[in-house]
Every structure is written in C-alpha cells, then in structure tokens.
Short mmCIF file of C-alpha atoms in Angstrom, two decimals:
data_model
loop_
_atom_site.label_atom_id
_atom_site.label_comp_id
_atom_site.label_asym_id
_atom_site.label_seq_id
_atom_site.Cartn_x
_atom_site.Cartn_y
_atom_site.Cartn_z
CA UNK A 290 282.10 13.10 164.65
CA UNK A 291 282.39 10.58 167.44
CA UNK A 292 286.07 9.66 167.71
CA UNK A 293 287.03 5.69 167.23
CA UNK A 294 287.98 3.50 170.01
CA UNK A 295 289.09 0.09 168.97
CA UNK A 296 290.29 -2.49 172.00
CA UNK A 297 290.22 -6.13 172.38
CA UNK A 298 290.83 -8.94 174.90
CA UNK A 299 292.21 -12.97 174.01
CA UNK A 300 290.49 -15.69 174.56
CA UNK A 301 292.97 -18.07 175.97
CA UNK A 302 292.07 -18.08 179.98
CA UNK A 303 289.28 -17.02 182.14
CA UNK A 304 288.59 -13.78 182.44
CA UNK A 305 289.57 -11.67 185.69
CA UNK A 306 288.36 -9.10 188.14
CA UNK A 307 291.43 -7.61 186.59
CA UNK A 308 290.08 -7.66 182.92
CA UNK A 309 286.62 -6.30 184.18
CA UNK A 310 287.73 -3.01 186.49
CA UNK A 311 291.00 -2.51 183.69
CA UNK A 312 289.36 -2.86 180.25
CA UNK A 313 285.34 -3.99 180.49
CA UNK A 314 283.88 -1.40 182.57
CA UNK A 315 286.07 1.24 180.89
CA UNK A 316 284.73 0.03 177.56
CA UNK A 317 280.66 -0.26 178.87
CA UNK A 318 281.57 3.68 179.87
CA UNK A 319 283.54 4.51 176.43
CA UNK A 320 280.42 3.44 173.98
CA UNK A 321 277.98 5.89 175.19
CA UNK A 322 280.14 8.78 173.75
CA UNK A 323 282.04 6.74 170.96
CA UNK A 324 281.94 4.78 167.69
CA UNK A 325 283.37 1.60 169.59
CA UNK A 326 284.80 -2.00 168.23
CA UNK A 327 285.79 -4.57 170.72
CA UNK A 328 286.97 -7.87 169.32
CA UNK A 329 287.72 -10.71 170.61
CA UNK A 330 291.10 -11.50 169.60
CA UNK A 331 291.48 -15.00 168.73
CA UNK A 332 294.15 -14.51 165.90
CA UNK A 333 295.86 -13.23 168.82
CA UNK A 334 295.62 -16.51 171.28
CA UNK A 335 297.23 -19.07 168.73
CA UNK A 336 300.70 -17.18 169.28
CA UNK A 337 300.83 -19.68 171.91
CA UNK A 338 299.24 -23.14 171.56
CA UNK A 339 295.69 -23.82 171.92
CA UNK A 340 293.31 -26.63 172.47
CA UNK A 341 290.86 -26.41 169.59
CA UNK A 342 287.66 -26.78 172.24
CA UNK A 343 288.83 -24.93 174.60
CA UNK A 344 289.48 -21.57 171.94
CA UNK A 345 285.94 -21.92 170.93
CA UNK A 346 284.90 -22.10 174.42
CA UNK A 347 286.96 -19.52 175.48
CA UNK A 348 286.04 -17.28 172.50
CA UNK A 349 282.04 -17.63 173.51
CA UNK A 350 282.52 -17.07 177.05
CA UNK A 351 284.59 -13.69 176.46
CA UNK A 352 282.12 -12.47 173.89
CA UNK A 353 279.28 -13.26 176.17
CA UNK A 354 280.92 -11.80 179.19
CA UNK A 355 281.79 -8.35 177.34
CA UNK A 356 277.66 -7.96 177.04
CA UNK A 357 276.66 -9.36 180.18
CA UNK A 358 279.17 -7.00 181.66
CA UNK A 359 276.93 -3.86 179.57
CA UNK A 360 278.17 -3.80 176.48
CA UNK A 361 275.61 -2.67 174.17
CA UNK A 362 275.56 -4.08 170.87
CA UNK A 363 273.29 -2.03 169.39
CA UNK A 364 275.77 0.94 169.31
CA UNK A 365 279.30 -1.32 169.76
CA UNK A 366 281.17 -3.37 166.89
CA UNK A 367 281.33 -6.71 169.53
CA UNK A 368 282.90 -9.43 167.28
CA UNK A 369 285.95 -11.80 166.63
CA UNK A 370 288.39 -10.64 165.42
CA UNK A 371 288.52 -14.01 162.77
CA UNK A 372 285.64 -12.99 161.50
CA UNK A 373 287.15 -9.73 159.74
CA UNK A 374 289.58 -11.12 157.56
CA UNK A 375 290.99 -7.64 156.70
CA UNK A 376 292.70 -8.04 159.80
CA UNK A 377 295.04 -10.32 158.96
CA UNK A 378 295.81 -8.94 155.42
CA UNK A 379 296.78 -5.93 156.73
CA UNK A 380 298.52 -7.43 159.74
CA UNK A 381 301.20 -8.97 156.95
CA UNK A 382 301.59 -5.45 155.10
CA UNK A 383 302.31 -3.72 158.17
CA UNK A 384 304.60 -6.52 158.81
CA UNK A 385 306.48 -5.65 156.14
CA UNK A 386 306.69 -1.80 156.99
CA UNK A 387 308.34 -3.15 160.82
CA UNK A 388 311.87 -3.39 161.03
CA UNK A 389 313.36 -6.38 163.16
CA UNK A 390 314.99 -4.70 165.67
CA UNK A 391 311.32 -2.49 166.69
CA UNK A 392 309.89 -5.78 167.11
CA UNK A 393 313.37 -7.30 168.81
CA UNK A 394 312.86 -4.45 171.17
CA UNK A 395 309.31 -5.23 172.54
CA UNK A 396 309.31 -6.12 176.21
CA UNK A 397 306.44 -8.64 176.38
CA UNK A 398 308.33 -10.90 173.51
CA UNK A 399 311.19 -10.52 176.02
CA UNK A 400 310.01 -11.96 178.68
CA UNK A 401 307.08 -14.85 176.99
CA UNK A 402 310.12 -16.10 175.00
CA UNK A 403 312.63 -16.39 178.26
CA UNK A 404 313.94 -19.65 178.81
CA UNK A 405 311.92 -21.46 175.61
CA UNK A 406 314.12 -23.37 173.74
CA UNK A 407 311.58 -22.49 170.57
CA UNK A 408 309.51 -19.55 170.03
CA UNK A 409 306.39 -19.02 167.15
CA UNK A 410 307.17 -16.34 164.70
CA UNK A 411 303.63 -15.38 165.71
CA UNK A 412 304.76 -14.29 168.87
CA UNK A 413 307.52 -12.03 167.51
CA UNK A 414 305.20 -10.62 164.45
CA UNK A 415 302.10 -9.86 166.65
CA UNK A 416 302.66 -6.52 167.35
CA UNK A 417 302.43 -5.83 163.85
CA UNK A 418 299.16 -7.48 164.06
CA UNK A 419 298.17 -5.71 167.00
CA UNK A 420 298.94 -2.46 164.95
CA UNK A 421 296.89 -3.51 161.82
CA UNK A 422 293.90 -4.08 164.30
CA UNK A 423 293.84 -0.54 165.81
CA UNK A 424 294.72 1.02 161.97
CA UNK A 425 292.49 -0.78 159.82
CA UNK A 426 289.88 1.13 161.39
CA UNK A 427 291.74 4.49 161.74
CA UNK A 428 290.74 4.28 165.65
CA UNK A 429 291.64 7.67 167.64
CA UNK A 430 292.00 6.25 170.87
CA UNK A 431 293.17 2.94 172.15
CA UNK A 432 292.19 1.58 175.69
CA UNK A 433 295.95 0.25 177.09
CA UNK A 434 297.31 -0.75 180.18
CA UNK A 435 300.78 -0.08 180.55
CA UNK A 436 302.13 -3.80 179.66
CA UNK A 437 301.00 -2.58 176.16
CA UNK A 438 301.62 0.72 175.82
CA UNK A 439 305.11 0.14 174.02
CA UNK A 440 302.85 -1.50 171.13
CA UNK A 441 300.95 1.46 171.14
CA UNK A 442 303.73 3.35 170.32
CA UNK A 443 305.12 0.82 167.07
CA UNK A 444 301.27 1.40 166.27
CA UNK A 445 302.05 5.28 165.87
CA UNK A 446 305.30 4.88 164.37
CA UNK A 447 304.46 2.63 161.43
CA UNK A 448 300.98 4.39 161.03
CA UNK A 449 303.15 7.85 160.55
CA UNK A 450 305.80 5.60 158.32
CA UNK A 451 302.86 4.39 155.78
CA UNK A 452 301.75 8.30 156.12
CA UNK A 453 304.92 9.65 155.19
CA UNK A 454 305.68 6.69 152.16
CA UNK A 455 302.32 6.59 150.49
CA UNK A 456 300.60 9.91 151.67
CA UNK A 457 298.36 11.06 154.76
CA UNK A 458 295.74 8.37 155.41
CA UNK A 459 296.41 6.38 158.40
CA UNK A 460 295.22 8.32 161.77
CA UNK A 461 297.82 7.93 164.85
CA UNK A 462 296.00 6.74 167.15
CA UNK A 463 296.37 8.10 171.13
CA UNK A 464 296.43 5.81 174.65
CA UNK A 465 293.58 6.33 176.83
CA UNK A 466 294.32 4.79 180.33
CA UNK A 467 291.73 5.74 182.88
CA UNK A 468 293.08 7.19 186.09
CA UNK A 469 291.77 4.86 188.38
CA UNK A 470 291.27 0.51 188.26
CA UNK A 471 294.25 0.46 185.15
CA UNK A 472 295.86 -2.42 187.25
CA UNK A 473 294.67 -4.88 189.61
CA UNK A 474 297.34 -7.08 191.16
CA UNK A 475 297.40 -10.35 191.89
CA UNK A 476 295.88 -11.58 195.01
CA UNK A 477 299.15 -13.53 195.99
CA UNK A 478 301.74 -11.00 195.18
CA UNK A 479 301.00 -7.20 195.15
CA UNK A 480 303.88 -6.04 192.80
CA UNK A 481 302.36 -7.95 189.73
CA UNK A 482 299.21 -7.91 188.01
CA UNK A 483 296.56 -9.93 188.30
CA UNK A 484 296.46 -12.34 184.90
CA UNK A 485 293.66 -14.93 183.51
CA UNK A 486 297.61 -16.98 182.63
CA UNK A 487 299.10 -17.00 186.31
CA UNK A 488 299.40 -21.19 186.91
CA UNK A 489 297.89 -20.20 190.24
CA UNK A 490 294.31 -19.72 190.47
CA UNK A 491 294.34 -18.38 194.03
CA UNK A 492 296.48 -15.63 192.35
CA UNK A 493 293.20 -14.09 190.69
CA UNK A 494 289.31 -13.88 190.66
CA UNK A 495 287.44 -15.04 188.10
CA UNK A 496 284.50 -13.38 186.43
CA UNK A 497 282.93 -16.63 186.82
CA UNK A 498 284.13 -18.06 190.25
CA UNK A 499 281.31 -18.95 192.67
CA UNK A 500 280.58 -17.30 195.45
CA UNK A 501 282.12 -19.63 197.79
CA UNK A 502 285.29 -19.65 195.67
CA UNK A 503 285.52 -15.75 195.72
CA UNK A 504 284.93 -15.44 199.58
CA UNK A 505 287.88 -18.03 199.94
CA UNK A 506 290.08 -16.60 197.60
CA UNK A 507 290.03 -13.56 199.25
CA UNK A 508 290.48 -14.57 202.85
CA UNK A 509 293.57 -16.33 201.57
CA UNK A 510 294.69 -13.12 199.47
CA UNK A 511 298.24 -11.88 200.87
CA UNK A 512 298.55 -8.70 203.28
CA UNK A 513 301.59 -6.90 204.46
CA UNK A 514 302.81 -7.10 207.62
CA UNK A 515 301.28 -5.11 210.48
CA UNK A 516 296.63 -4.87 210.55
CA UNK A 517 296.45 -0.87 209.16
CA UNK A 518 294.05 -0.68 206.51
CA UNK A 519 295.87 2.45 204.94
CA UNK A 520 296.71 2.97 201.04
CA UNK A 521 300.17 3.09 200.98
CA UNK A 522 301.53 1.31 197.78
CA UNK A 523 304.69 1.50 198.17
CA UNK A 524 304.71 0.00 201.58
CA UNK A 525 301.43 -1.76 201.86
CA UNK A 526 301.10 -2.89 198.51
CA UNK A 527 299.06 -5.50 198.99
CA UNK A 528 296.17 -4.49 201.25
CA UNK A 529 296.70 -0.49 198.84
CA UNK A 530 295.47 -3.47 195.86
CA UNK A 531 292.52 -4.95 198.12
CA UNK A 532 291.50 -1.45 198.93
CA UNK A 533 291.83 -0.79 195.16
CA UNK A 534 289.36 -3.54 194.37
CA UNK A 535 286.83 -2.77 197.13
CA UNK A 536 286.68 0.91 195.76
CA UNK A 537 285.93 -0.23 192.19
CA UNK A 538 282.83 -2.60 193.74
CA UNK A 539 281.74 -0.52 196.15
CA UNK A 540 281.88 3.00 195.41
CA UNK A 541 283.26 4.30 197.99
CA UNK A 542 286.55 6.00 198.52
CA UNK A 543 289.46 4.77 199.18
CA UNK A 544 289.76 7.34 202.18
CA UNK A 545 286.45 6.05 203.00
CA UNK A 546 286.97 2.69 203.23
CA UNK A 547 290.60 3.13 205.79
CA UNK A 548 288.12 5.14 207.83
CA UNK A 549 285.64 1.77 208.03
CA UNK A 550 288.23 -0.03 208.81
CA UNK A 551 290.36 2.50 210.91
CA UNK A 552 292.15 -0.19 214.53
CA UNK A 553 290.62 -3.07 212.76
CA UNK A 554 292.73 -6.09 211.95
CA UNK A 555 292.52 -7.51 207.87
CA UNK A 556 289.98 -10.16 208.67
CA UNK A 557 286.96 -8.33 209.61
CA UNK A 558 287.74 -6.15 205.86
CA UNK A 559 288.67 -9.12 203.79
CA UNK A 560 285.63 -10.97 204.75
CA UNK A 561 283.36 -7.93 204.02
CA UNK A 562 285.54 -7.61 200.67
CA UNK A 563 284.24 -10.96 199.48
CA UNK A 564 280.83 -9.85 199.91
CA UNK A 565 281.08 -7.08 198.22
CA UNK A 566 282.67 -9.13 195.03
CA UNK A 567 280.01 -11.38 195.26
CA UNK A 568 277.64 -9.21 195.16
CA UNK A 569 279.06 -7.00 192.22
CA UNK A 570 279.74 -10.56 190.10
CA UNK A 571 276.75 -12.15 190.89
CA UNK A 572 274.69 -10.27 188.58
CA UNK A 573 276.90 -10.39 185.96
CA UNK A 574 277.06 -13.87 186.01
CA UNK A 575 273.52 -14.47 185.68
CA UNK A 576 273.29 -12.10 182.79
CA UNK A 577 276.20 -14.28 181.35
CA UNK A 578 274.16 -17.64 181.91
CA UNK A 579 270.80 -15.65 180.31
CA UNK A 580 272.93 -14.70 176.70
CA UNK A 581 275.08 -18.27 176.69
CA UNK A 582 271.24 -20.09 177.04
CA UNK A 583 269.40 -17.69 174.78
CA UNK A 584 270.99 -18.73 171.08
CA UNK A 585 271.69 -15.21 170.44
CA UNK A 586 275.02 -15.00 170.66
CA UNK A 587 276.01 -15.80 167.28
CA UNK A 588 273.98 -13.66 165.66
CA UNK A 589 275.08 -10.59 167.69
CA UNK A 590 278.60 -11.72 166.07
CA UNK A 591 278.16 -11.69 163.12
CA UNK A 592 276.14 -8.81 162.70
CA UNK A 593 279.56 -6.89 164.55
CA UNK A 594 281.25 -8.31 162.24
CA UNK A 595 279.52 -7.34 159.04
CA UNK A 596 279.48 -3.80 160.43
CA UNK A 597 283.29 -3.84 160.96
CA UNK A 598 283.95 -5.57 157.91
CA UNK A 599 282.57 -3.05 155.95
CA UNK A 600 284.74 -0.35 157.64
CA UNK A 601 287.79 -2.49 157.03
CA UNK A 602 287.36 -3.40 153.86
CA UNK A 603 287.25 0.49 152.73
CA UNK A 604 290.51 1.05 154.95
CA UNK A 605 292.55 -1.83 153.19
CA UNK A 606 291.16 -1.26 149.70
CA UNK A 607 292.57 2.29 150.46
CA UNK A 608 295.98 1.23 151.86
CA UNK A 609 296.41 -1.33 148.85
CA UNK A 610 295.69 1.73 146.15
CA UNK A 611 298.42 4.21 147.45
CA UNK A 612 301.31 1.15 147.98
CA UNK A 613 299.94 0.50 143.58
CA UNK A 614 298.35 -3.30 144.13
CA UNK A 615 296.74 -4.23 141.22
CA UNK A 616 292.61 -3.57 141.94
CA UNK A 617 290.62 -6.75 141.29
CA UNK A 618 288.18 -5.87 138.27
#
C-alpha cells in the first residue's frame, strides 16, 4: 500500500519562494507515489492573533496556491484543516498524554514567546495539535524542515506512549526532508530563513509579487563581500542562498551556474536571477488568478475534506475505544 504523507502550511502571511522550493514542490512530487493530505492549517494561525478577513483571505489564497503550484486534487486530500473537526478532538486527548516540561522544552515556543509579557496557551499546546494532525491519519512520513523537526519527534514519542498504554495502533510516523531546496534564506540576511512573518518584505519573495517587485527585490538582496559567484556557505552565505534559488528555477547546477558566472561581478547574475524567478512564478500566478476566478475552489475543499474526514473519524473512534469512552448509541 501507498505509504501516508500528511503536511500542512498556515495561513497567516503570504506565501514565499521559501514555502514553494521547501514544502510545495516537494509535495506536487510526493502525490504521484503517495496517499497525500495537505491542509491548510488555520487552527494553527489563531495561536497568534488574527484579523478575521484577512484569515479567510489568507486561507483561500494558500489553498489556491497549493493547486496552482500542481497539486492534484484528484489524487491529494487538499483541505482546511477546520473543516475536519477530528482534528481538534484529538488534538485535546493527545494533550493530555504531553507532559509540561516536553512542551516547556520546544524551541519555537522559546523563542515566539521571548520578550511577551503574555503568551496564548495555544501557543504552548500546539505541538500537541500538530501531533494529533499527523496521527489522526496514521501518516508514515511527514514533510519537515528542520525548525520542526523537534515536533516531529513529541509526535513519535506520544504516538509510541498511546501504543504502549492502550495497545499498538498509532503508526510513528518518519521525517522526510529532501536533500536539496529544505531552506531558503532570507534575501537580507543569509544565516536565517526566509519567512512569509519577517516585518521586512524585502527580506523574502512572494509567490505573488509582480514582476517588477521580484526583479527589485533581488537586485537589493545582500551579497558577501568580494564578486565570486562560488557556493561556499559558510563563507559566502549569501550569494551560496542566491545560487541555491537560481538552481531550484533553473535547473541547472549549482557548479553550473559559478561556471556562468565565473570573473563576473553579482550584478550581471542577480539581474539574470530575477528573470529567471519571474519566469518560474509567472505561470503560477496565472494559474492562481484562473482557480481564485473560476468558483471552484470551495468545492475542491470540501470534497478533501469529506475524504479526510472519513479517515479521521475511523482513527478517533478507534483511539476513543481502547482509552474505554463511552460509544454514542
């Protein structure tokens, strides 16, 4: 049987070059060898406030952009992750299988929570959440970039903690983290990655960002010092991430691509760079404009959903019977 892959991306920003070379593309190549669900996480966003209007808009556009980008959903679960109430049920049980301190522990509550005089509990329970999503339907693999990969790992330990209470039934799910395009940095600082949330749009591309906006956030992208177009991350890091990005759009090698541009200064390679986004984007966006126009967007919803709630609903009906709820007659 085709293994399950379950991932998911939240709708509270626009989406990035980063989100399309690190997750989408991964997930148009993942669905043509397995059974796939990719939500849209919105239980996810309101951790952190959100503008009613700007959720829903958010939610459409990342649902849209996940099939414009060649998602298929014909043969891929594309839905919200609202829509499959199972979700959240079994988001509180697992809750109450996580101990404070694993959630105490987590890195990325760490460092959202620095400096806030208040925090949401959501924000400290969601990786409990986050391991209901991949468990409720007993998904093998689990596309992660390595900001997440320590929730991966609570994921596995309370799925073998159920497992070892109740009986075997929970599978523990494995990373998958493709070898190349897992991180894209940000365009104004090579050492971090590039994110839909930096306060800086120059910082990122967005799937959406006009042509003119992409050529001239890339000719204002940071280099290093010296003009060598050479991959050398550890020195260069900055032009190693622009070469990163022009491999993904283009093709070619990065080996390829310092031979190009071999006793060239940046600016001659940045400006080609921007054409070559531009012309990877451009047909993405007008698929994106073609399903936002068409109407059919919520019906390819909710028909992911109704697939995936049916899987869910055997999952938690099955969880419920070993922990002895009471079965509704």
């Amino acid at each position: 049987m085709a293994k399950k892959v379950l991932s998911g991306i939240q709708p509270s920003g626009s989406l990035t070059l980063g989100n399309y070379i690190g997750a989408i593309k991964n997930f148009v190549k993942l669905q043509e060898e397995h059974e796939c669900y990719f939500m849209v996480v919105d239980l996810h966003a309101i951790t952190v406030s959100q503008d009613p209007a700007a959720l829903r808009e958010h939610s459409e556009s990342v649902a849209a952009l996940y099939l414009a980008a060649g998602i298929d959903p014909k043969i891929s679960n594309v839905y919200m992750q609202s829509h499959v109430p199972q979700h959240a049920e079994l988001g509180w049980i697992v809750t109450t299988l996580t101990a404070m301190g694993e959630l105490e522990r987590m890195t990325q509550f760490k460092d959202k929570s620095s400096g806030k005089d208040s925090v949401g509990a959501g924000l400290f329970v969601y990786p409990s959440l986050m391991a209901a999503d991949i468990l409720i339907y007993n998904a093998d693999l689990v596309p992660v970039g390595e900001d997440q990969k320590q929730h991966l790992e609570l994921t596995r330990d309370l799925a073998g903690r159920f497992n070892h209470r109740f009986g075997e039934f929970f599978t523990v799910p494995e990373p998958y983290i493709p070898e190349v395009g897992a991180r894209i940095m940000s365009l104004d600082d090579g050492t971090k990655k590039m994110s839909k949330s930096n306060p800086n749009p120059g910082s990122y591309i967005a799937l959406l960002d006009p042509p003119d906006v992409i050529r001239k956030k890339i000719s204002r992208a940071t280099t290093d010092s010296g003009r060598e177009v050479i991959f050398d991350p550890a020195n260069k890091p900055e032009i190693s991430n622009l070469m990163s990005i022009y491999a993904e759009c283009s093709g070619l090698a990065l080996q390829q691509i310092a031979d190009r541009y071999e006793g060239q200064m940046y600016g001659g390679f940045k400006k080609d760079l921007g054409e070559v986004l531009v012309a990877t984007l451009e047909p993405l966006q007008q698929k994106y404009k073609e399903i936002r126009s068409s109407g059919a967007l919520g019906d390819i919803l909710a028909e992911g959903a109704e697939r995936a709630r049916g899987v869910a609903a055997q999952t938690l009906a099955g969880v419920k019977e070993r922990m002895g709820f009471l079965p509704l007659r």
